[in-house]
PDB file of N, CA and C in Angstrom:
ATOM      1  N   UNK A   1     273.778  -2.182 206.806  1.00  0.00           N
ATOM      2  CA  UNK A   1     274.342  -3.161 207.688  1.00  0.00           C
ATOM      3  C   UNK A   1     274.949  -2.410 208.872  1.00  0.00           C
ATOM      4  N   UNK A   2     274.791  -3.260 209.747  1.00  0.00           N
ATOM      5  CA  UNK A   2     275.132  -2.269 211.617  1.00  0.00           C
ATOM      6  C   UNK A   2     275.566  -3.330 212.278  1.00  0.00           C
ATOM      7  N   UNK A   3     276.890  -3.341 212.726  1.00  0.00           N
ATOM      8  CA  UNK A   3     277.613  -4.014 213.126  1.00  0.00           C
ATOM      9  C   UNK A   3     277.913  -4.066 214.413  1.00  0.00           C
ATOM     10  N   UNK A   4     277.796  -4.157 216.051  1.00  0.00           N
ATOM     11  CA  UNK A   4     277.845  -4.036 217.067  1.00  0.00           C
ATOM     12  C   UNK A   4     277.951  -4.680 218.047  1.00  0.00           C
ATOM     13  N   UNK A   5     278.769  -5.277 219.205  1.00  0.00           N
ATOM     14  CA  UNK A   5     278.660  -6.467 220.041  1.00  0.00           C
ATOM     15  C   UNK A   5     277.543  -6.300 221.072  1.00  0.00           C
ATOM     16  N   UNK A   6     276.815  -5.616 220.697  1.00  0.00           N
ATOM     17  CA  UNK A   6     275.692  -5.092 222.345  1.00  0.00           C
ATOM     18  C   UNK A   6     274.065  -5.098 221.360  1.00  0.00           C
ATOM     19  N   UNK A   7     273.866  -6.269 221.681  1.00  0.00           N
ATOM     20  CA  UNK A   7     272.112  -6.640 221.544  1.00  0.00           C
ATOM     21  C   UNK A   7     271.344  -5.591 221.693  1.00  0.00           C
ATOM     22  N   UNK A   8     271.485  -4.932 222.979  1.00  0.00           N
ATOM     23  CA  UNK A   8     270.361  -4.004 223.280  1.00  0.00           C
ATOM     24  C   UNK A   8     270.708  -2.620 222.271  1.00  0.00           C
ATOM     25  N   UNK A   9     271.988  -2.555 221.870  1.00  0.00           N
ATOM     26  CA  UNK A   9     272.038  -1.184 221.430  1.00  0.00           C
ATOM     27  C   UNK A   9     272.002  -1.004 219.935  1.00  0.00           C
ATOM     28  N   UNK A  10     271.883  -2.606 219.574  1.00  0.00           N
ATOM     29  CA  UNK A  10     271.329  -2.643 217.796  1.00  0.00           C
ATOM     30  C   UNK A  10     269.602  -2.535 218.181  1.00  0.00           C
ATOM     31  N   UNK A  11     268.975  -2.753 218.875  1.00  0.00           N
ATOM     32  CA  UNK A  11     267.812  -2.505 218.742  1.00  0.00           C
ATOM     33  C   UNK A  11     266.882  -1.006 219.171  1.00  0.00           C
ATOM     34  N   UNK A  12     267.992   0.042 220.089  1.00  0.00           N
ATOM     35  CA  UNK A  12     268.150   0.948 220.239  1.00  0.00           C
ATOM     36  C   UNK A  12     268.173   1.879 218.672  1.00  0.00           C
ATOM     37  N   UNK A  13     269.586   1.655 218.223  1.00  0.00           N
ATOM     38  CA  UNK A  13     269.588   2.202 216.701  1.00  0.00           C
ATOM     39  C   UNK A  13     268.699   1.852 215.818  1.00  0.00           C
ATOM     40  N   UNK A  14     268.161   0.816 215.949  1.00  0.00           N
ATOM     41  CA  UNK A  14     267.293   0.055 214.631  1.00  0.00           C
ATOM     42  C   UNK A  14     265.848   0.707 215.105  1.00  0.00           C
ATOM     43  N   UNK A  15     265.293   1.143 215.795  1.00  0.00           N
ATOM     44  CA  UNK A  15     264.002   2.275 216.376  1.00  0.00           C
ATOM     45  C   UNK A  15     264.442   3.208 215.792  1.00  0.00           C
ATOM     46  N   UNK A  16     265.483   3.819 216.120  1.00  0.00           N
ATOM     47  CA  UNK A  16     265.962   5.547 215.544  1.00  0.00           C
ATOM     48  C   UNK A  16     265.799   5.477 214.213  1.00  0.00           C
ATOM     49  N   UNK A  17     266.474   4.609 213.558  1.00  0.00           N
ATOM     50  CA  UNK A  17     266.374   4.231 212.080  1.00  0.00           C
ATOM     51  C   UNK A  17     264.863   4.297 211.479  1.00  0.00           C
ATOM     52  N   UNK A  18     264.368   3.545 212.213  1.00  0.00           N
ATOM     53  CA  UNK A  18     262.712   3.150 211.331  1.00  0.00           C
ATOM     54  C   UNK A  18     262.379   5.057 212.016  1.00  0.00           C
ATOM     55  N   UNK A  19     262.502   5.400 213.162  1.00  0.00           N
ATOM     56  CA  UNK A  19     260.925   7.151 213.181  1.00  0.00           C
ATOM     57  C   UNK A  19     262.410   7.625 212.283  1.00  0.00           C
ATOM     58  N   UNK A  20     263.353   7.757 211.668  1.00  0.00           N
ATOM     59  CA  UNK A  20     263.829   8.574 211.091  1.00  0.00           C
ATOM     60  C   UNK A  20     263.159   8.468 209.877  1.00  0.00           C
ATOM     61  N   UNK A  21     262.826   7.093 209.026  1.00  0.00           N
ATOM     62  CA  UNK A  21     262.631   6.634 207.704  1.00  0.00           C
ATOM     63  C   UNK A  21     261.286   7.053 207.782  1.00  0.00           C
ATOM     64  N   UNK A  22     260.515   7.140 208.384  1.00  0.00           N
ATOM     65  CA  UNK A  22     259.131   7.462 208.765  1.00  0.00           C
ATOM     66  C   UNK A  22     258.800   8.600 208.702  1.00  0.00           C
ATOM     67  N   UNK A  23     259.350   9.724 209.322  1.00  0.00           N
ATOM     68  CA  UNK A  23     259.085  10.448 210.005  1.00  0.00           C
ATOM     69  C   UNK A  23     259.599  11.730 208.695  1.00  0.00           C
ATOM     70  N   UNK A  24     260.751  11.778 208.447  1.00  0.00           N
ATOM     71  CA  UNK A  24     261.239  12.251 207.902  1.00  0.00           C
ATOM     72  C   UNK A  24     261.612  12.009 205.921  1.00  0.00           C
ATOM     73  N   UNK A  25     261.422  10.880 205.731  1.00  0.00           N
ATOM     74  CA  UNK A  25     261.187  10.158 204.355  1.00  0.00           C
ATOM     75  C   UNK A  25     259.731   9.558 204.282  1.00  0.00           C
ATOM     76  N   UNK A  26     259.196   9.385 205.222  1.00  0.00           N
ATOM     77  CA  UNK A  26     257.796   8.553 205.164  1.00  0.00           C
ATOM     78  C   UNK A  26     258.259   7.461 204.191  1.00  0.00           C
ATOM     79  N   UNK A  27     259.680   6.548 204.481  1.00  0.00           N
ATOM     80  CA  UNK A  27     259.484   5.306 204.348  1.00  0.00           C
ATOM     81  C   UNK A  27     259.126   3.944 205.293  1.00  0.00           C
ATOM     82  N   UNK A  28     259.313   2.918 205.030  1.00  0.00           N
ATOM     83  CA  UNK A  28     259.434   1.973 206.603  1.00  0.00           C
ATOM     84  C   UNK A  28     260.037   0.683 205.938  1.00  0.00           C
ATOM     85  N   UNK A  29     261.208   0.192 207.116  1.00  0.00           N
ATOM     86  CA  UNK A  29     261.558  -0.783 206.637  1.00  0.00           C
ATOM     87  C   UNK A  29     260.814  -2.605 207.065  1.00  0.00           C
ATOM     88  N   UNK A  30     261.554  -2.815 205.344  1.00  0.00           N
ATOM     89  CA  UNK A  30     260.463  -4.239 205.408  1.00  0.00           C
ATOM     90  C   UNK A  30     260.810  -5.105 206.919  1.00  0.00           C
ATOM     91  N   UNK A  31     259.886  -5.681 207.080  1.00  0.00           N
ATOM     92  CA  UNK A  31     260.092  -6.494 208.632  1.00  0.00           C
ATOM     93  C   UNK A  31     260.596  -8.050 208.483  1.00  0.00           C
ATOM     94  N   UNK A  32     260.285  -8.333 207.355  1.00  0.00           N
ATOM     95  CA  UNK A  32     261.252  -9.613 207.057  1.00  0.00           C
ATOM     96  C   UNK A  32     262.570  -9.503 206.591  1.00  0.00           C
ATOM     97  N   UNK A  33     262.895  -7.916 206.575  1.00  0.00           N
ATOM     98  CA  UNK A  33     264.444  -8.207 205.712  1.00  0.00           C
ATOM     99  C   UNK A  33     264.872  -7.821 206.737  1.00  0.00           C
ATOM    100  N   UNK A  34     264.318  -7.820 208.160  1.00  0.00           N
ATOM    101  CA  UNK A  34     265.672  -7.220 209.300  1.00  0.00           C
ATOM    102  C   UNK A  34     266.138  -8.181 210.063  1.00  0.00           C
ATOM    103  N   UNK A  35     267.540  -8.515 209.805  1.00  0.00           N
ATOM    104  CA  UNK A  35     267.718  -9.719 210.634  1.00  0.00           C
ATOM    105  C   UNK A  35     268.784  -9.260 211.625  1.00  0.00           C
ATOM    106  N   UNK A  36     268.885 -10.201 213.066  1.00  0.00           N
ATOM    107  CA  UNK A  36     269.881 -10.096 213.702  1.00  0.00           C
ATOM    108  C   UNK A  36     271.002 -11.223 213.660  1.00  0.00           C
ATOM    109  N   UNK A  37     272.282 -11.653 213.426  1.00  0.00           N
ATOM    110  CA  UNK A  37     272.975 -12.408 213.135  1.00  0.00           C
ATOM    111  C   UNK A  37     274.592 -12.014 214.106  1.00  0.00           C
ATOM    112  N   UNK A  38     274.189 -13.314 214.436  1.00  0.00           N
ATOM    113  CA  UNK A  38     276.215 -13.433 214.703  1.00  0.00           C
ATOM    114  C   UNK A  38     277.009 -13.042 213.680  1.00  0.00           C
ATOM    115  N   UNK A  39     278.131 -12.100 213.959  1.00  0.00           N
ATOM    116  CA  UNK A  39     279.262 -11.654 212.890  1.00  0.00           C
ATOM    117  C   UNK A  39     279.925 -13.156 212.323  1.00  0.00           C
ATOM    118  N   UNK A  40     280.567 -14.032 213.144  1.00  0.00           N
ATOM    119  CA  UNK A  40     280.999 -14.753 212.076  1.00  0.00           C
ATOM    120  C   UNK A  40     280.078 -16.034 211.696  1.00  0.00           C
ATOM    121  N   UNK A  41     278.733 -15.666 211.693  1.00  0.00           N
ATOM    122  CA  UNK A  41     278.135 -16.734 210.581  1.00  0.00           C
ATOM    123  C   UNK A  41     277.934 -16.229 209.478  1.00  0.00           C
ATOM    124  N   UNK A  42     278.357 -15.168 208.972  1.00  0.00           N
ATOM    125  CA  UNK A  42     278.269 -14.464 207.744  1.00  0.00           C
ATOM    126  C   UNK A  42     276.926 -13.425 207.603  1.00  0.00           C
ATOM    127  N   UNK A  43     277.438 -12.704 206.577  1.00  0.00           N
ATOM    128  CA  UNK A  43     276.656 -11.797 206.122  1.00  0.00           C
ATOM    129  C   UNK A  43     276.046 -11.892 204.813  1.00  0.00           C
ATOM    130  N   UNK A  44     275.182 -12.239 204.016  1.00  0.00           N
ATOM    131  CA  UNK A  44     274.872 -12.317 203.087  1.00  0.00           C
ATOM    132  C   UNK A  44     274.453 -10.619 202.351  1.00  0.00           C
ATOM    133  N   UNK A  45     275.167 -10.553 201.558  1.00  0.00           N
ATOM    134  CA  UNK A  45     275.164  -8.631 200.977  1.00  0.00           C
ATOM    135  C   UNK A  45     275.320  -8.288 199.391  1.00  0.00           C
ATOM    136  N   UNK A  46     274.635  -8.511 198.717  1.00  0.00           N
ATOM    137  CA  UNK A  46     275.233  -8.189 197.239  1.00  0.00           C
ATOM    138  C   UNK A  46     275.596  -9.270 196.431  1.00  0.00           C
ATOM    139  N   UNK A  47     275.340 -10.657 196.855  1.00  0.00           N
ATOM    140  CA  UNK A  47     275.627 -11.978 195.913  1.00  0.00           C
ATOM    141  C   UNK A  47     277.136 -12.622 196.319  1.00  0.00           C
ATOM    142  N   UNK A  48     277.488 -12.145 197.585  1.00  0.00           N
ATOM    143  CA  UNK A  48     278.632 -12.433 198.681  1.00  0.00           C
ATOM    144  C   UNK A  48     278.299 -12.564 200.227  1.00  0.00           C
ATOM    145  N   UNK A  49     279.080 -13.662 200.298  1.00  0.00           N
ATOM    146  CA  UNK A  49     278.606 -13.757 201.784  1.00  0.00           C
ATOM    147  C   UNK A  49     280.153 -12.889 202.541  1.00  0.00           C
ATOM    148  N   UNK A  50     279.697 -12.059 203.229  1.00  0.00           N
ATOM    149  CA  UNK A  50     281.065 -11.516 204.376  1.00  0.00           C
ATOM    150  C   UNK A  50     280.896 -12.345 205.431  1.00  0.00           C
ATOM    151  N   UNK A  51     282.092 -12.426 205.668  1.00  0.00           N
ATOM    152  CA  UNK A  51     282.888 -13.045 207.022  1.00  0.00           C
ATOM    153  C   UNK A  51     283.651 -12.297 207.664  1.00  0.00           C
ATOM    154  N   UNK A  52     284.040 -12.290 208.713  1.00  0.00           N
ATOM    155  CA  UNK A  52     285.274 -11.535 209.375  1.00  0.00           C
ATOM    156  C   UNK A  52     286.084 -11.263 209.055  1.00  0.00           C
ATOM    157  N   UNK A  53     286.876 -12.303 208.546  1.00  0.00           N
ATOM    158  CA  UNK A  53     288.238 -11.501 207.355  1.00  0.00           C
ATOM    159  C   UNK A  53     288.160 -12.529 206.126  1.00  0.00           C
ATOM    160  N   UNK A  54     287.119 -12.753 205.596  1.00  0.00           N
ATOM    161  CA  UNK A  54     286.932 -12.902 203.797  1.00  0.00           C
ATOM    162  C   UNK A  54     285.597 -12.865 203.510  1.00  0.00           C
ATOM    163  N   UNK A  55     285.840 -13.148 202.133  1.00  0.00           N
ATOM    164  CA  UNK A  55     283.942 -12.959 201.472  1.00  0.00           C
ATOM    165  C   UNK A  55     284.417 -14.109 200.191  1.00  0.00           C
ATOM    166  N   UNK A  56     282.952 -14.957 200.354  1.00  0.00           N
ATOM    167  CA  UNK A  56     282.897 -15.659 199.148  1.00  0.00           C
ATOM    168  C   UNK A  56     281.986 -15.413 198.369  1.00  0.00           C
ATOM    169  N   UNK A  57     281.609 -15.968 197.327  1.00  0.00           N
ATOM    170  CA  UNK A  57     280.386 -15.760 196.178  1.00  0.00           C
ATOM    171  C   UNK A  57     279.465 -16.503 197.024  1.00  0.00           C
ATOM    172  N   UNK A  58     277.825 -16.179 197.018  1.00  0.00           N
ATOM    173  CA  UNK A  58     276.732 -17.210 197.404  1.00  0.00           C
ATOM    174  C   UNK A  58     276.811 -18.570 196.695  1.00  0.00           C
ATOM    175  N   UNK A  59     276.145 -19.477 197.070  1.00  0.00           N
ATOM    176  CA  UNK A  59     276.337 -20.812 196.857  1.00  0.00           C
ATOM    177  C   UNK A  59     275.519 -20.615 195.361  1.00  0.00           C
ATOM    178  N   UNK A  60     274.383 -19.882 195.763  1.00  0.00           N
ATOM    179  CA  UNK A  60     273.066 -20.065 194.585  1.00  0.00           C
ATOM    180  C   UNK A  60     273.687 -18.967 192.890  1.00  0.00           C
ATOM    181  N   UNK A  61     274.390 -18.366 193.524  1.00  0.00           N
ATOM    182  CA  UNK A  61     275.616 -17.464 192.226  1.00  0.00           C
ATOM    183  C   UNK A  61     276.607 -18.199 192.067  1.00  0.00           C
ATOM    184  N   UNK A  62     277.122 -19.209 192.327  1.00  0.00           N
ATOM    185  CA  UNK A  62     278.017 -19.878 192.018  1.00  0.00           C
ATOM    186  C   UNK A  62     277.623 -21.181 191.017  1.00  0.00           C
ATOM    187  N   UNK A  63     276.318 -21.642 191.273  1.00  0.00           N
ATOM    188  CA  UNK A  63     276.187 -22.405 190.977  1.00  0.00           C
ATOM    189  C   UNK A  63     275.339 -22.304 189.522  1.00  0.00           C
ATOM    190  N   UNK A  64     274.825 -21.121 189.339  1.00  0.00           N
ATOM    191  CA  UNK A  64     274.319 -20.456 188.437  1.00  0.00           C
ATOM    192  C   UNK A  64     275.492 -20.271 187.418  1.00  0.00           C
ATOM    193  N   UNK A  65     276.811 -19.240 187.888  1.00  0.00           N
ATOM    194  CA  UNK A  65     277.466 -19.259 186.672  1.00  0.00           C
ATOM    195  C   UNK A  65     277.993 -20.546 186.398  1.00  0.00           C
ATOM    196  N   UNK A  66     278.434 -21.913 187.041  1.00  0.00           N
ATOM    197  CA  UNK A  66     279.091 -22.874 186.574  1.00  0.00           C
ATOM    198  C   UNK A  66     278.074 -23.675 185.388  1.00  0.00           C
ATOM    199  N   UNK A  67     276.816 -23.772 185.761  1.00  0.00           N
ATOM    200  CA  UNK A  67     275.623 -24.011 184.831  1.00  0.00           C
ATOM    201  C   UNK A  67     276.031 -23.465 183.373  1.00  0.00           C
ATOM    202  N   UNK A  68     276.249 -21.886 183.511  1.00  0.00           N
ATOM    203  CA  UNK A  68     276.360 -20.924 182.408  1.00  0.00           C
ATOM    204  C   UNK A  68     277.480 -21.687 181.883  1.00  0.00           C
ATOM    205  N   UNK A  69     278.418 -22.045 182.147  1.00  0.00           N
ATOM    206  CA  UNK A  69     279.573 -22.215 181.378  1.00  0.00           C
ATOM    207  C   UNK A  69     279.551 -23.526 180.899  1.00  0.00           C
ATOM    208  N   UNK A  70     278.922 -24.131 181.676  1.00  0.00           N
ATOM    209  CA  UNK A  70     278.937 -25.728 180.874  1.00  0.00           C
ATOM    210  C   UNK A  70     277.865 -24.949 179.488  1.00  0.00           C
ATOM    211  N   UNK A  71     277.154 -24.496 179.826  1.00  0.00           N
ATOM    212  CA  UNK A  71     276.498 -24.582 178.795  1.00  0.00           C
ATOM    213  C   UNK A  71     276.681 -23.978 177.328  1.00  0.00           C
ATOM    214  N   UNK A  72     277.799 -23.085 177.700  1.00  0.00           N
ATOM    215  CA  UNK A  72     278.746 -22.602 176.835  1.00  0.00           C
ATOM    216  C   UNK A  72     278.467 -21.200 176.941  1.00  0.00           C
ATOM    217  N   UNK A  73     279.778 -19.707 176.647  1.00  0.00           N
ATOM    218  CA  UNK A  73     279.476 -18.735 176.777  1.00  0.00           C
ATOM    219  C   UNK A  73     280.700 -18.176 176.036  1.00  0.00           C
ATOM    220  N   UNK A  74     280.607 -16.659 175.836  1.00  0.00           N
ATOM    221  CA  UNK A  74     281.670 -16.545 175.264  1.00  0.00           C
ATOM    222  C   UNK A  74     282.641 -16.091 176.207  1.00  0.00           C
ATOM    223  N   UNK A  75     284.204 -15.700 175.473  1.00  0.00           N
ATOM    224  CA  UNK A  75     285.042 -15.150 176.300  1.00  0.00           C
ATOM    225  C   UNK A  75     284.985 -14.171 177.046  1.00  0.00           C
ATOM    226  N   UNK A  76     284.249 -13.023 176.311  1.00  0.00           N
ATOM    227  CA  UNK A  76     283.667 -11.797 177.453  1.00  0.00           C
ATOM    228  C   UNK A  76     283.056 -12.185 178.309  1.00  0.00           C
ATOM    229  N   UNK A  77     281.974 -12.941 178.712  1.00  0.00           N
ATOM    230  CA  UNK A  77     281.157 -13.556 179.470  1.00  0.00           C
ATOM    231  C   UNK A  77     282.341 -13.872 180.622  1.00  0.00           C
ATOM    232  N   UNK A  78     282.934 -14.776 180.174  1.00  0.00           N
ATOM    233  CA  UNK A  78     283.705 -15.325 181.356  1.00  0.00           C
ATOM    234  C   UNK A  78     284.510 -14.816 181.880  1.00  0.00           C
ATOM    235  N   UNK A  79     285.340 -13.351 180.934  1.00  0.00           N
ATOM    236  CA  UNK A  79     285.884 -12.771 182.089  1.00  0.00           C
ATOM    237  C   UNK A  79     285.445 -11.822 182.980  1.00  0.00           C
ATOM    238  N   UNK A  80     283.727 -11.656 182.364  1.00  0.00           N
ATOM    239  CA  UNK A  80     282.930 -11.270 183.294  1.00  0.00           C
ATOM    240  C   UNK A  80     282.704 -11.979 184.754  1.00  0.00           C
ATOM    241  N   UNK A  81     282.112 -13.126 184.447  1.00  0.00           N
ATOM    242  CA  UNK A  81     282.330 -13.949 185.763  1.00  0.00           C
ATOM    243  C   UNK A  81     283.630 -13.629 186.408  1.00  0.00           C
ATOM    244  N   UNK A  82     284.255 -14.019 186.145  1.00  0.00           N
ATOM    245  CA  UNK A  82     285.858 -13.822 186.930  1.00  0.00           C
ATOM    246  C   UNK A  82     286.512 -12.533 187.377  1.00  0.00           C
ATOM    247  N   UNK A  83     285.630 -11.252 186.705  1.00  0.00           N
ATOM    248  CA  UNK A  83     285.746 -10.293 187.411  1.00  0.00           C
ATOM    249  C   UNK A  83     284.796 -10.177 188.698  1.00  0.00           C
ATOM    250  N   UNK A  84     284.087 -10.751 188.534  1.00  0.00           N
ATOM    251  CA  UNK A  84     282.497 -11.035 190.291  1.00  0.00           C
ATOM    252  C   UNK A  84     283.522 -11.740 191.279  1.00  0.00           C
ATOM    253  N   UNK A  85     284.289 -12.662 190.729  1.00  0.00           N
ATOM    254  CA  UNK A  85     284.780 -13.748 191.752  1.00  0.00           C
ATOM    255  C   UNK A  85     286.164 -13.235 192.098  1.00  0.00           C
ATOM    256  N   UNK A  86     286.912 -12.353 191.573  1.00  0.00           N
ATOM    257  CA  UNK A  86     287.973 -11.582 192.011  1.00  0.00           C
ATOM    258  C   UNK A  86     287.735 -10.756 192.965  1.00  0.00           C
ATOM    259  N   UNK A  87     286.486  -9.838 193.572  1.00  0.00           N
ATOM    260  CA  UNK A  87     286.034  -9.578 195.107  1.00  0.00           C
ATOM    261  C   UNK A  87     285.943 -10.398 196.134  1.00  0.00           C
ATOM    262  N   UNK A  88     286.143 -11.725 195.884  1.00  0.00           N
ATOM    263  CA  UNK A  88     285.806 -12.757 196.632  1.00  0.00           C
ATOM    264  C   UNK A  88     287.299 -13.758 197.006  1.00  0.00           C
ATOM    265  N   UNK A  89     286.982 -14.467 197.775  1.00  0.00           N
ATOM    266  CA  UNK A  89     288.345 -15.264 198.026  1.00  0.00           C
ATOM    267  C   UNK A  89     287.768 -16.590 197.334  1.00  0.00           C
ATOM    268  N   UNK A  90     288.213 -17.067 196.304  1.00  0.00           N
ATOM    269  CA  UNK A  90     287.847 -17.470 195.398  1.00  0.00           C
ATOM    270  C   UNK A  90     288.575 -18.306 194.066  1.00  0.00           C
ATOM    271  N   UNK A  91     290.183 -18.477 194.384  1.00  0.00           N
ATOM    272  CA  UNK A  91     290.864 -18.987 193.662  1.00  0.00           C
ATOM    273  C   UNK A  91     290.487 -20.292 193.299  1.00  0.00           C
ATOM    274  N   UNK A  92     290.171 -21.065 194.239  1.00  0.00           N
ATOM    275  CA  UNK A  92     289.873 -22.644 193.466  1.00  0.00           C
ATOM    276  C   UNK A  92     288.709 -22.487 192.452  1.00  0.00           C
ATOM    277  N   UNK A  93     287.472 -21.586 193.039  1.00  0.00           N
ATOM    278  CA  UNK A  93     286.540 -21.545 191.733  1.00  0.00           C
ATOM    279  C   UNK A  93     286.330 -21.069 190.433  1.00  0.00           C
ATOM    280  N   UNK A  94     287.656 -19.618 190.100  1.00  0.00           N
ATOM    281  CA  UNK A  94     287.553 -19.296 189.496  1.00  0.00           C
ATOM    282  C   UNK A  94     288.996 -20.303 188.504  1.00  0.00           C
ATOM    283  N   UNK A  95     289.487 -21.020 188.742  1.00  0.00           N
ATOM    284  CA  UNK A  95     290.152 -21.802 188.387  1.00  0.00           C
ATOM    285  C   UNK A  95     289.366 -23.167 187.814  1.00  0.00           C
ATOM    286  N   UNK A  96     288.396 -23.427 188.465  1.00  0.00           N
ATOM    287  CA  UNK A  96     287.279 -24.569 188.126  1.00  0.00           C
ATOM    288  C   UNK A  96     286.244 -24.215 186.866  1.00  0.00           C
ATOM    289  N   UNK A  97     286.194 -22.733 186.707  1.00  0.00           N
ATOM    290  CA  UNK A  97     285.578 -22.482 185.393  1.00  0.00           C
ATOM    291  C   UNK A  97     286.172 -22.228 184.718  1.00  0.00           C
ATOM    292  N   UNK A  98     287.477 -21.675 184.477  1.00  0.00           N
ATOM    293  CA  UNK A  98     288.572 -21.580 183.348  1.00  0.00           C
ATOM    294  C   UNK A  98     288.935 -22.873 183.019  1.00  0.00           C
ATOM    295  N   UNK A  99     288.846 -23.661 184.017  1.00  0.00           N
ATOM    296  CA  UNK A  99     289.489 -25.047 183.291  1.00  0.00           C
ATOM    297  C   UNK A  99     288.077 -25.785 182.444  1.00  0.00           C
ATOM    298  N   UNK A 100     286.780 -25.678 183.135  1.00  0.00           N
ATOM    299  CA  UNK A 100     285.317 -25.403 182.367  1.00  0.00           C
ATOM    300  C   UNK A 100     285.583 -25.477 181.421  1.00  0.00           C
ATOM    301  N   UNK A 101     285.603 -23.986 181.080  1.00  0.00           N
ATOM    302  CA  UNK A 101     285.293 -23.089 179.584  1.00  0.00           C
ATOM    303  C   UNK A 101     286.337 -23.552 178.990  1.00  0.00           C
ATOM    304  N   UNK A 102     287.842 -23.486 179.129  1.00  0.00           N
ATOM    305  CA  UNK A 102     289.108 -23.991 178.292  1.00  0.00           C
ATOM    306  C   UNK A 102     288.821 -25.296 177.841  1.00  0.00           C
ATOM    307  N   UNK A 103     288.465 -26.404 178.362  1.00  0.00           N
ATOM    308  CA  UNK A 103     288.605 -27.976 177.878  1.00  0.00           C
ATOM    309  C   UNK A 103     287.231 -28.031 177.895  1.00  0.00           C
ATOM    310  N   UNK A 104     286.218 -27.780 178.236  1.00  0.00           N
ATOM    311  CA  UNK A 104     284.746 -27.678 177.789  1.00  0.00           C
ATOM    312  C   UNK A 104     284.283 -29.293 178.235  1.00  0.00           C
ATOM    313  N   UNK A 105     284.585 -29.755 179.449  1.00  0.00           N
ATOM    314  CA  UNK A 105     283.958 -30.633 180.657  1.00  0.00           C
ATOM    315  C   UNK A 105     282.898 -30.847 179.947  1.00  0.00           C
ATOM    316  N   UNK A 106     282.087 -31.867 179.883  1.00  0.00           N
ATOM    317  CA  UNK A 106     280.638 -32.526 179.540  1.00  0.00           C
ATOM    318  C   UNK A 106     279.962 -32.458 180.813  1.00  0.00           C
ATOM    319  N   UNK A 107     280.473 -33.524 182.050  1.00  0.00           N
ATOM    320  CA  UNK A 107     279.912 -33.588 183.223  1.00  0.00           C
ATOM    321  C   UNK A 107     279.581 -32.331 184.111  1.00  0.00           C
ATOM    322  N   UNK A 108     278.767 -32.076 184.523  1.00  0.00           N
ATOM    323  CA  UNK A 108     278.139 -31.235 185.687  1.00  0.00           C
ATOM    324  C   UNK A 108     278.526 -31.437 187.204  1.00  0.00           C
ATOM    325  N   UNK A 109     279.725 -31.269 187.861  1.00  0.00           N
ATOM    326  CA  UNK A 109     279.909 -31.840 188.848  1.00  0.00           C
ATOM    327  C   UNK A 109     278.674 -30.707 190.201  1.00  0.00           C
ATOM    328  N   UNK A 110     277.844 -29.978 189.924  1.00  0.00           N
ATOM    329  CA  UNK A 110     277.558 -29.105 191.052  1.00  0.00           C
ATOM    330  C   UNK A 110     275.635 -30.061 190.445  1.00  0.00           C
TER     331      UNK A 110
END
């Protein structure tokens, strides 16, 4: 990830990058995974989206572990989850699956 307010000079670095990977690793990077993005529409990186000053869990990981827990899991499990969502700003959700897993909800609200 390359972070920079000047258009022309991410595409400057992002050339150097590929004859370095080339040239010197004889790799090349994929052409659909290079994107250019505004800083605060987020960053999607590791199953977190970054923002300027926070990071949440992805929608599609969030919605995955709440699945998991309705469906039942054990206690390690969940404080597994809740250790993923402690990198994240994340208090209401990780509060929404403890209360989940503790009283064991029937309904699927996601």
């Amino acid at each position: 990830m390359i972070i920079h307010n000047n258009l022309e000079k991410l595409k400057i670095w992002l050339g150097q990058i590929q004859g370095f990977l080339n040239t010197e690793l004889k790799l090349n990077l994929h052409p659909a995974k290079i994107t250019v993005r505004k800083y605060h529409q987020g960053t999607d990186f590791l199953g977190y989206v970054q923002f300027p000053y926070h990071r949440i869990l992805r929608k599609k990981t969030e919605k995955r572990i709440v699945n998991k827990i309705y469906k039942g899991v054990s206690e390690q499990s969940l404080n597994s989850y809740l250790g993923v969502l402690s990198h994240a700003n994340s208090y209401k959700l990780s509060q929404k699956i403890k209360n989940i897993f503790w009283f064991n909800k029937k309904e699927n609200p996601l």
